[in-house]
Amino acid sequence: MVKKALQLEPVCCGVCSGDQWREYAKGKDYEYNTSDDVFQIVECQLCGNLYLNPRPTKSELSTIYPPNYYAYNYNVAINPIAIRAKDWLDKVKVKQWLQHLSTPTPRFLDVGCGNGRYLKILHQLGVPRDYLYGVEMSDRQIEQLKADGFHGYYGRIEDVEDQLPAASFDLIVLLQVLEHVENPRQMMTSLAKLLAPGGILIVETPNTKSWDVKLFRRGYWGGYHIPRHWNLLSAATLKRLANEQGLDIKTFNFLPAHSFWIFSFHHWISDRWKNKTLANWFNPYQNLILLTIFTGFDLVRARLGFSTSNIQMVALKPYPPTEQE
């Protein structure tokens, strides 16, 4: 069945607002097949940001994020063993976050909190529910968070910023969200305003400077997540966004990106070989063998000092000079 063409709109760079670009890659929605459109990813000639241009209008969001989108069906889409492993890894991750802080009971904000699993982990570690906030684009998830005693806000962070306590959060996390938004610079402005002096911002997002990007760059790289990833960043563009808001970079870390590796092969096989059965075997949510192989591969590469295609930025909001005296 031929699908309708999506409504698209031309856009400027989400990092520097420039409109000078060159074509970088082209590809289709190989994951969910929501349209037959071929999408263009361009590289900003002023700052190096990669972005989808033109991209779907907001009216198409319900199309490009279909009901079977994995984030809406987390417990069904992902292998139960992988879920248990992720739960354990998430607890390790949260404890690592706390090492950046001077308080074991931070006021915490998770932007794009999903089902609130990080809020729940922090509560298990002793942080009171009244200190834990989540923002999500799902009414159902937010209502459940509120019922569980957490602070929940429905909408984009730019839209709910005024409802949150300004300059009060010790820790804000933005995990695999920045690449989905239309204006990363505006989002970073909102987050910086919400951070308390001495507060920590942790951002995880796809990294465009890695081996798998080079191998599959022309259109098959899994990190493109066409047409849902609208801006794709690097350490340089992340640093620019943070520094513009007066944030100091503490560290960049590189994390495993098994799903990008696996989806890259899926897309290549699906499009070039037209072998749906083999392509479906490359499923990062269900294939434990491939998940283990590529997770281990990226862990070793990161340990040896190589970049992976999943980058973590840890940034600090410094105290004003008057507060340091």
GROMACS .gro file of C-alpha atoms in nm:
model
  325
    1MET     CA    1   0.000   0.000   0.000
    2VAL     CA    2   0.133   0.343  -0.095
    3LYS     CA    3   0.147   0.573   0.205
    4LYS     CA    4   0.065   0.940   0.190
    5ALA     CA    5   0.351   1.187   0.166
    6LEU     CA    6   0.408   1.374   0.490
    7GLN     CA    7   0.373   1.748   0.520
    8LEU     CA    8   0.728   1.885   0.542
    9GLU     CA    9   0.870   2.227   0.618
   10PRO     CA   10   1.215   2.381   0.555
   11VAL     CA   11   1.404   2.472   0.873
   12CYS     CA   12   1.721   2.641   0.993
   13CYS     CA   13   1.993   2.490   1.211
   14GLY     CA   14   1.875   2.415   1.565
   15VAL     CA   15   2.215   2.502   1.715
   16CYS     CA   16   2.319   2.831   1.549
   17SER     CA   17   2.002   2.926   1.354
   18GLY     CA   18   2.209   2.940   1.035
   19ASP     CA   19   2.068   2.856   0.693
   20GLN     CA   20   2.386   2.758   0.510
   21TRP     CA   21   2.400   2.382   0.462
   22ARG     CA   22   2.508   2.101   0.236
   23GLU     CA   23   2.344   1.763   0.188
   24TYR     CA   24   2.496   1.502   0.418
   25ALA     CA   25   2.274   1.194   0.385
   26LYS     CA   26   1.939   1.066   0.261
   27GLY     CA   27   1.722   0.791   0.399
   28LYS     CA   28   1.378   0.656   0.476
   29ASP     CA   29   1.189   0.544   0.783
   30TYR     CA   30   1.334   0.194   0.782
   31GLU     CA   31   1.218   0.121   1.139
   32TYR     CA   32   0.845   0.195   1.133
   33ASN     CA   33   0.780   0.260   0.763
   34THR     CA   34   0.547   0.550   0.846
   35SER     CA   35   0.580   0.703   0.499
   36ASP     CA   36   0.741   0.646   0.162
   37ASP     CA   37   0.923   0.981   0.175
   38VAL     CA   38   1.298   1.004   0.125
   39PHE     CA   39   1.432   1.246   0.387
   40GLN     CA   40   1.738   1.466   0.366
   41ILE     CA   41   1.989   1.521   0.646
   42VAL     CA   42   2.203   1.830   0.601
   43GLU     CA   43   2.519   1.961   0.765
   44CYS     CA   44   2.526   2.320   0.886
   45GLN     CA   45   2.820   2.499   0.726
   46LEU     CA   46   2.847   2.741   1.020
   47CYS     CA   47   2.855   2.505   1.322
   48GLY     CA   48   2.863   2.148   1.190
   49ASN     CA   49   2.526   2.041   1.332
   50LEU     CA   50   2.341   1.773   1.135
   51TYR     CA   51   1.968   1.820   1.102
   52LEU     CA   52   1.666   1.696   0.910
   53ASN     CA   53   1.572   1.950   0.644
   54PRO     CA   54   1.297   1.969   0.542
   55ARG     CA   55   1.131   1.788   0.831
   56PRO     CA   56   0.776   1.683   0.920
   57THR     CA   57   0.545   1.953   1.052
   58LYS     CA   58   0.412   1.923   1.407
   59SER     CA   59   0.081   1.803   1.265
   60GLU     CA   60   0.261   1.485   1.155
   61LEU     CA   61   0.393   1.388   1.499
   62SER     CA   62   0.119   1.130   1.553
   63THR     CA   63   0.220   0.970   1.221
   64ILE     CA   64   0.595   0.954   1.272
   65TYR     CA   65   0.547   0.834   1.632
   66PRO     CA   66   0.300   0.550   1.564
   67PRO     CA   67   0.117   0.354   1.838
   68ASN     CA   68   0.373   0.071   1.814
   69TYR     CA   69   0.667   0.308   1.878
   70TYR     CA   70   0.898   0.128   2.120
   71ALA     CA   71   0.891   0.399   2.389
   72TYR     CA   72   0.512   0.359   2.412
   73ASN     CA   73   0.538  -0.019   2.446
   74TYR     CA   74   0.860  -0.053   2.643
   75ASN     CA   75   0.769  -0.367   2.837
   76VAL     CA   76   0.638  -0.541   2.526
   77ALA     CA   77   0.890  -0.427   2.265
   78ILE     CA   78   1.203  -0.517   2.464
   79ASN     CA   79   1.318  -0.865   2.560
   80PRO     CA   80   1.242  -0.932   2.931
   81ILE     CA   81   1.603  -1.033   2.995
   82ALA     CA   82   1.723  -0.709   2.837
   83ILE     CA   83   1.479  -0.515   3.056
   84ARG     CA   84   1.621  -0.674   3.371
   85ALA     CA   85   1.976  -0.598   3.256
   86LYS     CA   86   1.878  -0.239   3.180
   87ASP     CA   87   1.717  -0.199   3.523
   88TRP     CA   88   2.044  -0.300   3.686
   89LEU     CA   89   2.249  -0.072   3.458
   90ASP     CA   90   2.012   0.218   3.525
   91LYS     CA   91   2.071   0.187   3.900
   92VAL     CA   92   2.446   0.195   3.839
   93LYS     CA   93   2.400   0.501   3.618
   94VAL     CA   94   2.197   0.687   3.881
   95LYS     CA   95   2.462   0.621   4.146
   96GLN     CA   96   2.721   0.764   3.906
   97TRP     CA   97   2.508   1.078   3.868
   98LEU     CA   98   2.503   1.125   4.243
   99GLN     CA   99   2.883   1.122   4.253
  100HIS     CA  100   2.880   1.460   4.076
  101LEU     CA  101   2.672   1.616   4.356
  102SER     CA  102   2.744   1.742   4.704
  103THR     CA  103   2.408   1.622   4.838
  104PRO     CA  104   2.268   1.267   4.843
  105THR     CA  105   1.912   1.407   4.829
  106PRO     CA  106   1.905   1.634   4.523
  107ARG     CA  107   1.607   1.814   4.380
  108PHE     CA  108   1.590   1.624   4.053
  109LEU     CA  109   1.427   1.687   3.715
  110ASP     CA  110   1.401   1.428   3.439
  111VAL     CA  111   1.301   1.586   3.106
  112GLY     CA  112   1.141   1.315   2.893
  113CYS     CA  113   1.092   1.096   3.198
  114GLY     CA  114   0.881   0.825   3.031
  115ASN     CA  115   0.734   0.602   3.299
  116GLY     CA  116   0.943   0.771   3.567
  117ARG     CA  117   1.190   0.488   3.622
  118TYR     CA  118   1.473   0.723   3.720
  119LEU     CA  119   1.246   0.904   3.965
  120LYS     CA  120   1.163   0.569   4.121
  121ILE     CA  121   1.527   0.463   4.141
  122LEU     CA  122   1.625   0.786   4.317
  123HIS     CA  123   1.336   0.741   4.561
  124GLN     CA  124   1.463   0.389   4.634
  125LEU     CA  125   1.801   0.547   4.708
  126GLY     CA  126   1.646   0.775   4.969
  127VAL     CA  127   1.543   1.090   4.782
  128PRO     CA  128   1.196   1.208   4.898
  129ARG     CA  129   0.921   1.201   4.634
  130ASP     CA  130   0.866   1.573   4.689
  131TYR     CA  131   1.216   1.635   4.547
  132LEU     CA  132   1.152   1.439   4.226
  133TYR     CA  133   1.007   1.598   3.909
  134GLY     CA  134   0.933   1.461   3.563
  135VAL     CA  135   0.830   1.620   3.233
  136GLU     CA  136   0.680   1.405   2.956
  137MET     CA  137   0.464   1.434   2.645
  138SER     CA  138   0.218   1.172   2.767
  139ASP     CA  139  -0.090   1.260   2.974
  140ARG     CA  140  -0.123   0.900   3.088
  141GLN     CA  141   0.234   0.876   3.217
  142ILE     CA  142   0.213   1.211   3.397
  143GLU     CA  143  -0.114   1.122   3.567
  144GLN     CA  144   0.039   0.796   3.688
  145LEU     CA  145   0.346   0.978   3.823
  146LYS     CA  146   0.124   1.217   4.013
  147ALA     CA  147  -0.076   0.925   4.152
  148ASP     CA  148   0.253   0.773   4.271
  149GLY     CA  149   0.337   1.093   4.461
  150PHE     CA  150   0.589   1.249   4.222
  151HIS     CA  151   0.573   1.591   4.053
  152GLY     CA  152   0.463   1.544   3.692
  153TYR     CA  153   0.426   1.799   3.412
  154TYR     CA  154   0.281   1.736   3.068
  155GLY     CA  155   0.433   1.914   2.767
  156ARG     CA  156   0.762   2.044   2.633
  157ILE     CA  157   1.008   2.182   2.885
  158GLU     CA  158   0.988   2.521   2.711
  159ASP     CA  159   0.612   2.525   2.773
  160VAL     CA  160   0.613   2.414   3.138
  161GLU     CA  161   0.928   2.597   3.248
  162ASP     CA  162   0.727   2.870   3.424
  163GLN     CA  163   0.543   2.607   3.629
  164LEU     CA  164   0.867   2.468   3.772
  165PRO     CA  165   1.072   2.624   4.054
  166ALA     CA  166   1.336   2.840   3.887
  167ALA     CA  167   1.706   2.800   3.967
  168SER     CA  168   1.632   2.520   4.213
  169PHE     CA  169   1.733   2.184   4.064
  170ASP     CA  170   2.055   2.019   4.179
  171LEU     CA  171   2.040   1.763   3.898
  172ILE     CA  172   1.866   1.770   3.559
  173VAL     CA  173   1.892   1.486   3.309
  174LEU     CA  174   1.801   1.486   2.941
  175LEU     CA  175   1.841   1.134   2.807
  176GLN     CA  176   1.799   1.066   2.434
  177VAL     CA  177   1.564   1.365   2.400
  178LEU     CA  178   1.766   1.658   2.263
  179GLU     CA  179   1.788   1.500   1.918
  180HIS     CA  180   1.407   1.487   1.894
  181VAL     CA  181   1.336   1.856   1.960
  182GLU     CA  182   1.298   2.132   1.704
  183ASN     CA  183   1.519   2.385   1.882
  184PRO     CA  184   1.800   2.243   2.102
  185ARG     CA  185   1.924   2.594   2.182
  186GLN     CA  186   1.587   2.697   2.326
  187MET     CA  187   1.568   2.379   2.530
  188MET     CA  188   1.918   2.437   2.672
  189THR     CA  189   1.815   2.791   2.769
  190SER     CA  190   1.521   2.655   2.968
  191LEU     CA  191   1.732   2.392   3.143
  192ALA     CA  192   2.000   2.642   3.243
  193LYS     CA  193   1.736   2.865   3.403
  194LEU     CA  194   1.602   2.575   3.607
  195LEU     CA  195   1.944   2.463   3.737
  196ALA     CA  196   2.047   2.586   4.080
  197PRO     CA  197   2.395   2.741   4.112
  198GLY     CA  198   2.628   2.446   4.153
  199GLY     CA  199   2.371   2.223   3.980
  200ILE     CA  200   2.457   1.952   3.729
  201LEU     CA  201   2.306   1.896   3.384
  202ILE     CA  202   2.355   1.554   3.223
  203VAL     CA  203   2.269   1.513   2.854
  204GLU     CA  204   2.286   1.189   2.659
  205THR     CA  205   2.236   1.206   2.283
  206PRO     CA  206   2.363   1.043   1.962
  207ASN     CA  207   2.716   1.142   1.866
  208THR     CA  208   2.787   1.205   1.498
  209LYS     CA  209   3.163   1.149   1.534
  210SER     CA  210   3.200   0.771   1.553
  211TRP     CA  211   3.295   0.469   1.342
  212ASP     CA  212   2.943   0.346   1.275
  213VAL     CA  213   2.843   0.692   1.151
  214LYS     CA  214   3.127   0.681   0.898
  215LEU     CA  215   3.041   0.328   0.787
  216PHE     CA  216   2.670   0.391   0.737
  217ARG     CA  217   2.672   0.766   0.684
  218ARG     CA  218   2.497   0.783   0.345
  219GLY     CA  219   2.159   0.697   0.493
  220TYR     CA  220   2.159   0.374   0.691
  221TRP     CA  221   2.309   0.480   1.026
  222GLY     CA  222   2.071   0.375   1.304
  223GLY     CA  223   2.130   0.700   1.492
  224TYR     CA  224   1.955   0.898   1.219
  225HIS     CA  225   1.627   0.743   1.340
  226ILE     CA  226   1.464   0.907   1.036
  227PRO     CA  227   1.233   1.102   1.053
  228ARG     CA  228   1.222   1.134   1.436
  229HIS     CA  229   1.572   1.268   1.508
  230TRP     CA  230   1.564   1.632   1.402
  231ASN     CA  231   1.907   1.747   1.528
  232LEU     CA  232   2.219   1.531   1.561
  233LEU     CA  233   2.503   1.669   1.767
  234SER     CA  234   2.865   1.614   1.860
  235ALA     CA  235   3.089   1.712   2.149
  236ALA     CA  236   3.162   2.043   1.973
  237THR     CA  237   2.799   2.142   1.920
  238LEU     CA  238   2.698   2.025   2.269
  239LYS     CA  239   2.977   2.233   2.419
  240ARG     CA  240   2.863   2.535   2.219
  241LEU     CA  241   2.505   2.502   2.347
  242ALA     CA  242   2.619   2.462   2.708
  243ASN     CA  243   2.872   2.746   2.701
  244GLU     CA  244   2.619   2.985   2.551
  245GLN     CA  245   2.414   2.938   2.869
  246GLY     CA  246   2.712   2.993   3.098
  247LEU     CA  247   2.752   2.624   3.182
  248ASP     CA  248   3.097   2.471   3.233
  249ILE     CA  249   3.172   2.129   3.085
  250LYS     CA  250   3.289   1.884   3.351
  251THR     CA  251   3.333   1.586   3.122
  252PHE     CA  252   3.228   1.408   2.807
  253ASN     CA  253   3.178   1.033   2.832
  254PHE     CA  254   3.108   0.778   2.561
  255LEU     CA  255   2.848   0.510   2.627
  256PRO     CA  256   2.748   0.192   2.440
  257ALA     CA  257   2.524   0.245   2.137
  258HIS     CA  258   2.433  -0.113   2.049
  259SER     CA  259   2.096  -0.017   1.898
  260PHE     CA  260   2.260   0.216   1.645
  261TRP     CA  261   2.498  -0.056   1.527
  262ILE     CA  262   2.222  -0.315   1.498
  263PHE     CA  263   1.972  -0.085   1.330
  264SER     CA  264   2.240   0.025   1.082
  265PHE     CA  265   2.272  -0.334   0.959
  266HIS     CA  266   1.894  -0.372   0.965
  267HIS     CA  267   1.846  -0.068   0.742
  268TRP     CA  268   2.122  -0.171   0.502
  269ILE     CA  269   1.991  -0.526   0.462
  270SER     CA  270   1.631  -0.411   0.437
  271ASP     CA  271   1.700  -0.156   0.164
  272ARG     CA  272   1.988  -0.308  -0.031
  273TRP     CA  273   1.908  -0.680  -0.006
  274LYS     CA  274   1.529  -0.647   0.028
  275ASN     CA  275   1.549  -0.940   0.271
  276LYS     CA  276   1.286  -0.867   0.536
  277THR     CA  277   1.340  -1.191   0.727
  278LEU     CA  278   1.713  -1.137   0.770
  279ALA     CA  279   1.665  -0.766   0.839
  280ASN     CA  280   1.416  -0.841   1.117
  281TRP     CA  281   1.680  -1.057   1.287
  282PHE     CA  282   1.874  -0.733   1.346
  283ASN     CA  283   1.641  -0.617   1.622
  284PRO     CA  284   1.817  -0.441   1.913
  285TYR     CA  285   1.514  -0.484   2.139
  286GLN     CA  286   1.488  -0.861   2.107
  287ASN     CA  287   1.818  -1.007   1.978
  288LEU     CA  288   2.020  -1.068   2.293
  289ILE     CA  289   2.318  -1.210   2.101
  290LEU     CA  290   2.369  -0.897   1.892
  291LEU     CA  291   2.290  -0.672   2.188
  292THR     CA  292   2.564  -0.841   2.392
  293ILE     CA  293   2.818  -0.832   2.109
  294PHE     CA  294   2.777  -0.465   2.023
  295THR     CA  295   2.746  -0.351   2.384
  296GLY     CA  296   3.072  -0.526   2.465
  297PHE     CA  297   3.236  -0.386   2.152
  298ASP     CA  298   3.145  -0.029   2.243
  299LEU     CA  299   3.245  -0.073   2.608
  300VAL     CA  300   3.592  -0.185   2.499
  301ARG     CA  301   3.622   0.099   2.246
  302ALA     CA  302   3.521   0.358   2.505
  303ARG     CA  303   3.767   0.214   2.757
  304LEU     CA  304   4.045   0.243   2.497
  305GLY     CA  305   3.962   0.610   2.442
  306PHE     CA  306   3.761   0.586   2.120
  307SER     CA  307   3.433   0.770   2.077
  308THR     CA  308   3.107   0.577   2.043
  309SER     CA  309   2.789   0.709   1.885
  310ASN     CA  310   2.628   0.770   2.226
  311ILE     CA  311   2.775   1.071   2.406
  312GLN     CA  312   2.714   1.193   2.759
  313MET     CA  313   2.782   1.554   2.854
  314VAL     CA  314   2.811   1.651   3.221
  315ALA     CA  315   2.789   2.029   3.270
  316LEU     CA  316   2.797   2.250   3.580
  317LYS     CA  317   2.616   2.576   3.647
  318PRO     CA  318   2.879   2.784   3.832
  319TYR     CA  319   2.803   2.996   4.135
  320PRO     CA  320   2.784   3.370   4.070
  321PRO     CA  321   3.099   3.549   4.195
  322THR     CA  322   2.907   3.708   4.481
  323GLU     CA  323   2.804   3.369   4.616
  324GLN     CA  324   3.161   3.238   4.615
  325GLU     CA  325   3.291   3.521   4.830
   0.00000   0.00000   0.00000
